[in-house]
């Protein structure tokens, strides 16, 4: 939340005197960038398997147990969010989240803003490795970055690389939209519907028993997009106003 509590600071900055980003570079553009991000794809989650089906193995609770192991199953993945940057420099694409970012999931778990604990799902977020203006008329764009996010209870962590191509707004010196693919991992999946959210294991190669490594990583992959939110950018520049996000 500290990264998002910036309205007061921005009010003091906007409209003031600006310095160049680096010696020799143009002065910052009197503008703001708010981008809407979506990552949609696949990962895994956990479901319980009764010990009566698998009475032996690493997760056997013994006679009288109420459940056995959580085993991994394919699941949809949906991560959404926003990044904020006020007074961007020409070419300052690596600073898209410099003044704030917020991300949450709706799949496999619905982890929105927690009003009680004042937390969003992710405690980290985007790092842009680089962004390049390309195309014969400097109107295309390429971007590569990393996404790292840990759930508010520190139980699961997403870590993946994303890359894509899109369109560049040469007049305003910013990209309009970019889309592509992402791939990486989640450490580690859980059965989210069982009390205690047990770690989800996988099978040995012959299917005879659990692997006994429920904290190993699982896959996370799919497609993504980032689009400039023009209306939100204007509000952010004028008053530091952030977009309202879903709560739980």
Coordinates of C-alpha atoms in Angstrom, one line a residue, residues 57-237:
X57 CA 2.1 -43.1 0.6
X58 CA 3.6 -39.9 1.7
X59 CA 0.3 -38.2 2.6
X60 CA -1.4 -41.1 4.3
X61 CA -3.0 -39.7 7.5
X62 CA -3.6 -43.2 8.9
X63 CA -6.7 -44.9 10.0
X64 CA -9.4 -42.5 11.1
X65 CA -8.0 -39.7 9.0
X66 CA -10.5 -37.3 7.4
X67 CA -8.6 -36.5 4.2
X68 CA -5.4 -37.5 2.4
X69 CA -3.3 -35.5 0.0
X70 CA -4.1 -32.4 -2.1
X71 CA -3.2 -33.3 -5.7
X72 CA -2.5 -30.8 -8.5
X73 CA -5.1 -30.3 -11.2
X74 CA -5.1 -27.8 -14.2
X75 CA -6.7 -24.4 -13.5
X76 CA -7.3 -21.1 -15.2
X77 CA -5.2 -18.1 -14.2
X78 CA -6.3 -14.5 -14.3
X79 CA -4.2 -11.6 -13.0
X80 CA -5.3 -8.0 -13.5
X81 CA -4.0 -4.6 -12.4
X82 CA -2.7 -1.1 -13.0
X83 CA 0.6 0.7 -13.1
X84 CA 1.1 4.4 -12.5
X85 CA 3.8 6.8 -13.7
X86 CA 3.7 10.6 -13.3
X87 CA 5.8 13.0 -15.4
X88 CA 7.4 10.3 -17.5
X89 CA 10.6 11.0 -19.4
X90 CA 11.0 10.4 -23.1
X91 CA 12.0 6.7 -23.3
X92 CA 11.3 6.0 -19.7
X93 CA 9.5 2.8 -20.4
X94 CA 11.3 0.9 -17.6
X95 CA 9.6 3.2 -15.0
X96 CA 6.0 2.2 -15.8
X97 CA 5.3 1.3 -12.2
X98 CA 7.5 4.0 -10.6
X99 CA 4.7 5.8 -8.8
X100 CA 2.5 2.8 -7.9
X101 CA 1.1 -0.5 -9.0
X102 CA -1.7 -2.8 -7.9
X103 CA -2.5 -6.4 -9.0
X104 CA -5.0 -9.0 -8.0
X105 CA -6.3 -12.4 -9.2
X106 CA -9.8 -13.7 -10.0
X107 CA -8.5 -17.2 -10.9
X108 CA -7.7 -19.7 -9.5
X109 CA -8.4 -17.8 -6.3
X110 CA -10.3 -14.6 -5.9
X111 CA -7.8 -12.5 -4.1
X112 CA -8.9 -8.9 -4.2
X113 CA -8.2 -5.9 -2.0
X114 CA -8.5 -6.9 1.7
X115 CA -10.2 -4.0 3.5
X116 CA -9.4 -5.5 6.9
X117 CA -5.7 -6.1 6.4
X118 CA -5.2 -3.3 3.8
X119 CA -3.5 -5.6 1.4
X120 CA -3.7 -6.5 -2.2
X121 CA -2.8 -9.9 -3.5
X122 CA 0.7 -9.1 -4.7
X123 CA 3.5 -7.4 -2.7
X124 CA 5.9 -7.0 -5.6
X125 CA 4.9 -6.6 -9.2
X126 CA 6.3 -5.5 -12.6
X127 CA 9.8 -4.9 -13.6
X128 CA 10.3 -3.8 -17.2
X129 CA 13.6 -5.0 -18.7
X130 CA 13.4 -2.8 -21.7
X131 CA 11.0 -1.2 -24.2
X132 CA 12.0 -0.2 -27.8
X133 CA 10.4 2.0 -30.4
X134 CA 10.5 0.1 -33.7
X135 CA 8.9 0.1 -37.2
X136 CA 9.6 2.0 -40.4
X137 CA 7.8 5.1 -39.1
X138 CA 8.6 4.7 -35.3
X139 CA 5.0 3.6 -34.7
X140 CA 5.6 0.1 -33.4
X141 CA 6.8 -1.1 -30.1
X142 CA 8.4 -4.1 -28.4
X143 CA 8.6 -4.8 -24.6
X144 CA 10.0 -7.4 -22.3
X145 CA 9.6 -7.7 -18.5
X146 CA 9.3 -9.7 -15.4
X147 CA 6.3 -10.2 -13.1
X148 CA 6.9 -11.3 -9.5
X149 CA 4.0 -11.4 -7.0
X150 CA 3.5 -13.0 -3.6
X151 CA 0.1 -13.5 -2.1
X152 CA -0.8 -11.4 1.0
X153 CA -0.5 -14.5 3.2
X154 CA 2.9 -15.4 1.5
X155 CA 1.6 -18.9 0.6
X156 CA 2.0 -18.6 -3.2
X157 CA 4.4 -16.7 -5.4
X158 CA 4.1 -16.1 -9.2
X159 CA 7.3 -15.5 -11.1
X160 CA 7.2 -15.2 -14.9
X161 CA 8.7 -13.5 -18.0
X162 CA 6.4 -11.7 -20.4
X163 CA 7.2 -10.2 -23.9
X164 CA 5.2 -8.8 -26.7
X165 CA 4.7 -6.3 -29.6
X166 CA 2.4 -3.4 -30.0
X167 CA 1.7 0.2 -31.2
X168 CA 3.6 3.3 -30.3
X169 CA 2.1 6.8 -30.1
X170 CA 5.0 8.9 -31.5
X171 CA 3.2 12.2 -30.9
X172 CA 2.9 11.6 -27.2
X173 CA 6.0 9.5 -26.8
X174 CA 4.4 6.4 -25.2
X175 CA 3.1 3.1 -26.3
X176 CA -0.7 2.7 -26.8
X177 CA -0.9 -1.0 -26.3
X178 CA 1.2 -4.1 -26.2
X179 CA 0.3 -7.8 -26.1
X180 CA 2.1 -11.1 -26.2
X181 CA 2.8 -14.2 -24.1
X182 CA 4.2 -15.0 -20.7
X183 CA 5.6 -18.2 -19.1
X184 CA 7.1 -19.1 -15.7
X185 CA 6.1 -20.7 -12.5
X186 CA 4.1 -20.5 -9.3
X187 CA 5.6 -21.6 -6.0
X188 CA 3.5 -23.4 -4.9
X189 CA -0.1 -24.5 -5.5
X190 CA -2.6 -25.2 -2.7
X191 CA -6.0 -26.6 -2.2
X192 CA -7.8 -23.3 -1.7
X193 CA -11.1 -24.9 -0.7
X194 CA -9.9 -26.9 2.3
X195 CA -9.2 -25.5 5.7
X196 CA -5.5 -24.8 6.1
X197 CA -5.0 -24.7 2.3
X198 CA -2.7 -27.8 2.2
X199 CA 0.1 -27.8 -0.4
X200 CA -0.8 -29.7 -3.6
X201 CA 1.5 -32.5 -4.5
X202 CA 2.0 -34.4 -7.8
X203 CA 2.3 -38.0 -8.8
X204 CA 5.3 -40.3 -9.3
X205 CA 5.8 -41.3 -12.9
X206 CA 4.0 -44.6 -12.6
X207 CA 1.0 -43.1 -10.7
X208 CA 1.6 -45.4 -7.7
X209 CA 2.1 -42.8 -5.1
X210 CA 2.5 -39.0 -4.4
X211 CA 5.9 -37.5 -5.2
X212 CA 6.3 -36.2 -1.7
X213 CA 7.3 -32.7 -3.0
X214 CA 4.3 -30.5 -2.6
X215 CA 6.3 -27.3 -2.3
X216 CA 7.9 -27.7 -5.8
X217 CA 7.0 -25.1 -8.4
X218 CA 4.1 -25.5 -10.9
X219 CA 3.5 -23.9 -14.3
X220 CA 2.1 -20.5 -15.0
X221 CA 1.7 -19.4 -18.7
X222 CA -0.6 -17.7 -21.1
X223 CA -1.2 -14.4 -22.9
X224 CA -1.1 -10.8 -21.7
X225 CA -1.8 -7.2 -22.7
X226 CA -1.1 -3.7 -21.5
X227 CA -3.2 -0.7 -22.7
X228 CA -3.0 3.0 -21.9
X229 CA -6.0 4.2 -19.9
X230 CA -6.3 7.7 -21.2
X231 CA -9.0 8.9 -18.8
X232 CA -7.2 7.5 -15.8
X233 CA -4.0 9.1 -16.9
X234 CA -5.5 12.5 -17.0
X235 CA -7.0 12.2 -13.6
X236 CA -3.8 10.9 -12.2
X237 CA -1.8 13.8 -13.6

